[in-house]
XYZ file of C-alpha atoms in Angstrom:
364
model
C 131.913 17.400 92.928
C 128.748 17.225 90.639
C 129.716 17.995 87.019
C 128.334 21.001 84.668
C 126.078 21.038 82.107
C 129.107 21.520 79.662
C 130.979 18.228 80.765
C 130.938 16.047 77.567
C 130.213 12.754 77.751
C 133.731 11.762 79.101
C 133.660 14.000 81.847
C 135.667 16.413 80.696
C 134.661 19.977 80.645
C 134.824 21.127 77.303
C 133.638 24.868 78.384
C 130.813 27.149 77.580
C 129.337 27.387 74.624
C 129.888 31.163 72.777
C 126.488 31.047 72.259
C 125.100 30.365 75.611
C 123.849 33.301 77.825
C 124.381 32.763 81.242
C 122.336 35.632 82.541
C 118.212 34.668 82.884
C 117.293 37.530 82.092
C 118.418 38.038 78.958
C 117.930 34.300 78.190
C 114.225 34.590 78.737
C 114.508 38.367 76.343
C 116.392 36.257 73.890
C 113.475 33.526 74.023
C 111.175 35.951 73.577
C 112.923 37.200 70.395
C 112.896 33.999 68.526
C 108.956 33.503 69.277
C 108.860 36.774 67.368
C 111.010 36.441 64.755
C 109.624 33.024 64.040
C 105.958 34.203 64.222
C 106.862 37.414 61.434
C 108.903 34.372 59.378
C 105.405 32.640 59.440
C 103.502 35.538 58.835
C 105.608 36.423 55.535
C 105.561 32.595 54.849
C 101.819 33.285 54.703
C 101.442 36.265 52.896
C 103.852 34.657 50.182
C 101.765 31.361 50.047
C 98.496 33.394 50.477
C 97.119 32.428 46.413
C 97.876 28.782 47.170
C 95.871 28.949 50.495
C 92.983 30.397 48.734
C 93.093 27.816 46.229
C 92.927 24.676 49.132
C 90.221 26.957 50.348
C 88.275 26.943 47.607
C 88.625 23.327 47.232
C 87.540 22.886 50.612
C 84.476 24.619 49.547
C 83.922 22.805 46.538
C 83.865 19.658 48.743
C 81.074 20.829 51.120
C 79.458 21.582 48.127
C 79.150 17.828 46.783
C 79.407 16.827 50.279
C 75.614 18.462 50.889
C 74.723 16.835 47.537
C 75.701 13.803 49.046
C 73.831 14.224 52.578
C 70.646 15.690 50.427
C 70.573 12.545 47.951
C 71.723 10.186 51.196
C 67.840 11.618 52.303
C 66.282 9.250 49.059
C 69.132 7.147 48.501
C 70.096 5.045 51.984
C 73.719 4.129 49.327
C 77.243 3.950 50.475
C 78.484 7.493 50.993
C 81.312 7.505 48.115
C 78.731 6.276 45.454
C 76.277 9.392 46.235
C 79.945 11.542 45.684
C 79.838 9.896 42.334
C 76.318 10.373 41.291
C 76.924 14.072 42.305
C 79.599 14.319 40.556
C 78.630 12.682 37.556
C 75.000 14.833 37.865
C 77.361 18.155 37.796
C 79.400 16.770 34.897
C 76.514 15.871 32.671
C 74.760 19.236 33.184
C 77.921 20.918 32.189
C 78.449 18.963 29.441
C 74.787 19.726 28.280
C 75.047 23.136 29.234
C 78.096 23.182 26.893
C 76.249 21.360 23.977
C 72.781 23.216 24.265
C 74.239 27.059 24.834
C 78.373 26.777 24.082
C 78.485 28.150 20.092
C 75.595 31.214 21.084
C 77.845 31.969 24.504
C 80.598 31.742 22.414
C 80.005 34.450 20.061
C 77.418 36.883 22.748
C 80.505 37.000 24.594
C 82.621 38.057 21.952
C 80.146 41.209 20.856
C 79.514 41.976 24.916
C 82.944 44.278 25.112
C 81.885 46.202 21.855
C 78.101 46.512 23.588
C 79.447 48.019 26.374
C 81.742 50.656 24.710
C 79.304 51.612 22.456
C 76.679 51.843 25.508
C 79.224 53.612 27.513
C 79.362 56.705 24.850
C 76.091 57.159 24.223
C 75.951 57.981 28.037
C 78.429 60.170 27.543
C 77.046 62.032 25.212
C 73.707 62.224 26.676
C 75.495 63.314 29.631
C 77.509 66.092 27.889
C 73.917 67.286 26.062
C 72.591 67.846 29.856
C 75.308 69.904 30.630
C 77.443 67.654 32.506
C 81.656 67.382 32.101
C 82.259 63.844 31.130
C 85.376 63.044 29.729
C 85.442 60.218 27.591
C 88.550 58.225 28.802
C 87.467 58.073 32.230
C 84.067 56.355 31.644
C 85.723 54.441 28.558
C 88.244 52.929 31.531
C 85.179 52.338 34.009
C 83.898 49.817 30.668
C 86.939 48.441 30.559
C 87.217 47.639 34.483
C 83.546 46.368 34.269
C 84.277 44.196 31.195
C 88.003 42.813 32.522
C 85.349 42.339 35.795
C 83.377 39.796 34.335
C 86.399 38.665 31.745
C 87.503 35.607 33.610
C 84.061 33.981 34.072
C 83.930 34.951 30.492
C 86.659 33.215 29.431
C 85.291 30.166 31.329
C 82.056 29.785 30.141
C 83.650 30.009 26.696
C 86.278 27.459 27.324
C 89.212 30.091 26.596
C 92.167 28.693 29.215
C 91.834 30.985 31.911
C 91.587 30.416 35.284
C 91.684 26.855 33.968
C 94.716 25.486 36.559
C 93.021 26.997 39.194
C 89.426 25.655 38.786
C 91.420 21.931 37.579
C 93.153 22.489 41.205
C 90.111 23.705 43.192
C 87.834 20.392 41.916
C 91.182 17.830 42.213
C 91.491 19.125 46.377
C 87.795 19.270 46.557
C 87.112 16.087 45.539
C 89.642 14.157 47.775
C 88.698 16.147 50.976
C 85.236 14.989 49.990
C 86.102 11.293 50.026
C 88.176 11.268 52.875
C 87.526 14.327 55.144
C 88.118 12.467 58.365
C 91.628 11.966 57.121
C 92.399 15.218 56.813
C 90.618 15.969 60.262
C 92.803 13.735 61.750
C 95.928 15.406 60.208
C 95.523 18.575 61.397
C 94.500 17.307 64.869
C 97.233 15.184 65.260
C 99.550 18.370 64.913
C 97.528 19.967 67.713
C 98.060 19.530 71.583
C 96.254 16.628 72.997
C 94.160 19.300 75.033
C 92.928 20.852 71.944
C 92.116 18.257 69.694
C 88.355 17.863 70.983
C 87.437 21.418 70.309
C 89.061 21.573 67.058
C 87.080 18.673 65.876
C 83.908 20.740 67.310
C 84.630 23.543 65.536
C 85.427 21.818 62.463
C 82.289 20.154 62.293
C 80.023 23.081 63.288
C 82.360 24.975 60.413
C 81.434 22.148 57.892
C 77.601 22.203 58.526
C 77.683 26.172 58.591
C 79.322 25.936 54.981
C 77.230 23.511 53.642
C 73.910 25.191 54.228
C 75.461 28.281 52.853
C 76.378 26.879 49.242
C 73.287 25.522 49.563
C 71.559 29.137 49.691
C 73.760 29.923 47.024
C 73.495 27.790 44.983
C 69.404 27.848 45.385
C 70.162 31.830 44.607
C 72.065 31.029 42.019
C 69.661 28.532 40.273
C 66.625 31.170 40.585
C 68.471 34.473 39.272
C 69.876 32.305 36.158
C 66.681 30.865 35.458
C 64.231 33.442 35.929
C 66.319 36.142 34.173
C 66.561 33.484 31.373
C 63.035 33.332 31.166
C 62.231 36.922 31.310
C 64.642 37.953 28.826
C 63.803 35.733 26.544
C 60.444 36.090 26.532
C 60.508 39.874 25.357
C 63.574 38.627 23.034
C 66.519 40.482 24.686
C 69.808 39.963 22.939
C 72.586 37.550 24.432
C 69.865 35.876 26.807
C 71.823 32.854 27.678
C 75.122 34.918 28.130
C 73.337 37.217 30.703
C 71.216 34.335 32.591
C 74.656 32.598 33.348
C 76.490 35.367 33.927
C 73.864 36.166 36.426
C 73.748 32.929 37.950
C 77.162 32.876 38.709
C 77.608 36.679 39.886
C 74.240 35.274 42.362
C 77.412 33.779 44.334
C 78.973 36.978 45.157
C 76.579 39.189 47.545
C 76.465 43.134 46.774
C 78.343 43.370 43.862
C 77.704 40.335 41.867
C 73.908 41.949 41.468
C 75.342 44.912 40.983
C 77.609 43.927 38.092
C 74.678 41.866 36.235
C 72.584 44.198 36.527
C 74.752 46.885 34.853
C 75.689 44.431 31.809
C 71.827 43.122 31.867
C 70.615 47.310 31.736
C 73.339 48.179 29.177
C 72.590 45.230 26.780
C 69.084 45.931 27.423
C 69.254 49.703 26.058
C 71.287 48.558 23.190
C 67.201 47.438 21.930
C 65.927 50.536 22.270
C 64.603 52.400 24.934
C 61.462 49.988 26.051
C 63.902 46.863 26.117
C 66.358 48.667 28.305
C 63.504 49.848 30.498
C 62.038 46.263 30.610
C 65.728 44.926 31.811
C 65.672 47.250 34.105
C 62.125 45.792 35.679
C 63.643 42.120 35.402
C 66.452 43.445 37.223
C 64.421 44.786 39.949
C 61.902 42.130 39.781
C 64.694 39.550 40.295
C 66.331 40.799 42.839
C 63.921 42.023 45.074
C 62.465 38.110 44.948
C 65.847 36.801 45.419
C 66.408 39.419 48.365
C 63.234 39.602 50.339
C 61.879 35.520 50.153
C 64.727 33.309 48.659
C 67.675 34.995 50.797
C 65.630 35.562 53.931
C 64.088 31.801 53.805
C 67.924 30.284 53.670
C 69.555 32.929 55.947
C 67.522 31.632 58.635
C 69.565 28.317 58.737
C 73.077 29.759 57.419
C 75.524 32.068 58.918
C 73.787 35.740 59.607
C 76.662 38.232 57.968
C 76.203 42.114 58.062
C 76.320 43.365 54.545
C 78.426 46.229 55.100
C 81.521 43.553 56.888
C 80.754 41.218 54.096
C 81.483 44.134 51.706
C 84.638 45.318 53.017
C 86.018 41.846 53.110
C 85.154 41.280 49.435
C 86.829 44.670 48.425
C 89.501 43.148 50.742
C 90.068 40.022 48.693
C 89.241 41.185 45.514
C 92.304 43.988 45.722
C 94.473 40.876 46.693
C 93.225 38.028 44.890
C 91.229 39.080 41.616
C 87.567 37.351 41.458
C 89.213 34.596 42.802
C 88.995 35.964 46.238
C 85.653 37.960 45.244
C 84.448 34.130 45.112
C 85.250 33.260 48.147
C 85.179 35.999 50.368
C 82.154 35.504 51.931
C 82.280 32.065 53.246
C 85.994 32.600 54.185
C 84.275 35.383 56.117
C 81.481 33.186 57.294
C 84.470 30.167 58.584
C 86.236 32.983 60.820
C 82.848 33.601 62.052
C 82.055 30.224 63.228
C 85.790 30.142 64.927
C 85.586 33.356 66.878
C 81.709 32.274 67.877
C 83.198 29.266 68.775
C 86.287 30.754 71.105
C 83.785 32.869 72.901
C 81.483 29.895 73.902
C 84.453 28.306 75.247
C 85.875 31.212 77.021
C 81.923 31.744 78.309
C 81.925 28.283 79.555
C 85.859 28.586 80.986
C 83.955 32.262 83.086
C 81.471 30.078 84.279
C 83.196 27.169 85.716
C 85.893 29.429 87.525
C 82.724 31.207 89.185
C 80.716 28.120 90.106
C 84.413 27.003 91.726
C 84.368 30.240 93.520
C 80.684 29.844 94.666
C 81.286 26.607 96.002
């Protein structure tokens, strides 16, 4: 007589479990059940680890962004791969460093009179509005300062050297860095945890994400480079106050699409008027003159090699991620946006190519 599952080892039957469910049915429901329960575990898992995703995210990004340093210098420089990293690195450093020496004492204090600019901006259009008849109460445009100001406060605080968002940037470079050096490593990690069947389109993808992010931080940082520049230039030619504060923080804000402008170009205008009239009207033309370059020949010339994005989805998912991360996620929303691109372009070749081959088996 053949034994049951529940003889122990010694043959004898030691009975049922209380846990076991003899009926199928309700064996496969109970199956079913647990899949659930431990994909809404994950899920929460997620959302409760969300900030420290973000932050191996941006590190990621920071790494494609020396990595293309890397590839561009590799173009001049036939080195070993690890000591272009360096000279990248050590390129970025120095400029900082300069940066910090040439322009840190004049940031330091323009960014300490910007709030007081902005309130006292921010009632004078109130009280040309009330003149022309319009109901503006003060407290509600005197928050909509404060917003923009707290907006811009963390890059603020950073370009001053205030302690900010100083962990996170320290953590963002520290992951960047070693995915940099060793990205196959960390390739192979994440395969390896992957069914065998898999692993050759995840590497794919992967590297079709990887080239798709560096050629977009290289259009930004191109953008970036021009709008900081050229708005230095301009303003200081006509000899518009906090220069330097406004170039950078326009530089920066060029890494944010639609409301990066948008945000410099409010501070830019509203420093501007604090001149007089014909200095806030010539801010104004810089503004214009700036981006309208930027968006009709340096954005169109690097879009054409980068990852096409509608402007009204890449809005929504920065209002998304800046209502759950802070500027943080403002930062990165678009090429987290771009990455799910690339993997939902990708699953569609594959199930294109899976339609295909089931037809051609049907034709033959």
């Amino acid at each position: 007589m053949a034994k049951s599952d529940a003889d122990d080892e010694f043959g004898e039957n030691i009975g049922v479990s209380p846990t076991f469910i003899s009926n199928p049915v309700l064996r496969q429901e109970a199956g079913k059940a647990f899949v659930w329960v431990l994909v809404i575990g994950l899920s929460a898992l997620c959302v409760y680890i969300s900030e420290s995703l973000l932050v191996i995210f941006g590190g990621m990004v920071f790494a494609s962004i020396i990595d293309g340093g890397s590839r561009l210098l590799g173009k001049v420089l036939p080195i070993n791969r690890s000591v272009r990293l360096l000279i990248v690195l050590v390129t970025a450093t120095a400029f900082l460093i300069w940066l910090a020496y040439f322009a840190g004492s004049q940031v330091t204090q323009q960014a300490a009179a910007l709030p007081s600019i902005v309130e006292h901006q921010a009632n004078r259009a109130i009280a040309w509005a009330q003149s022309n008849g319009f109901e503006v109460e003060a407290r509600n445009v005197e928050s909509i300062a404060g917003q923009l100001v707290d907006g811009v406060g963390t890059v603020t605080r950073a370009l001053t050297g205030v302690v900010g968002g100083f962990t996170t940037l320290f953590l963002i470079v520290i992951i960047g860095i070693y995915v940099a050096f060793e990205p196959r490593l960390y390739e192979r990690g994440v395969a390896w945890m992957l069914p065998k069947g898999r692993r050759r389109n995840f590497f794919l993808t992967i590297k079709q994400m990887a080239e798709k992010m560096r050629r977009l931080m290289a259009g930004r940082l191109v953008g970036m480079l021009f709008e900081g520049v050229f708005t230095y230039i301009m303003l200081a030619v006509y000899g518009v106050p906090m220069a330097i504060l406004l170039a950078i923080l326009t530089g920066l804000l060029a890494f944010i699409p639609n409301v990066g402008a948008v945000v410099s170009g409010i501070l830019m205008v509203l420093v501007g008027f604090s001149g007089g009239t014909d200095m806030g009207l010539y801010t104004i033309a810089v503004y214009v003159i700036v981006q309208t370059f930027d968006g009709y020949v340096v954005i169109p010339l690097i879009a054409k090699k980068t990852v096409d994005l509608a402007p009204a989805l890449v809005l929504g998912m920065q209002l998304i991620m800046g209502i759950l991360f802070g500027i943080l996620g403002l930062f990165l929303a678009d090429p987290l946006l771009a990455m799910i691109k690339v993997a939902l372009e990708r699953r569609s070749e594959l199930h294109r190519a899976y339609q295909e081959g089931e037809k051609a088996k049907d034709g033959a």
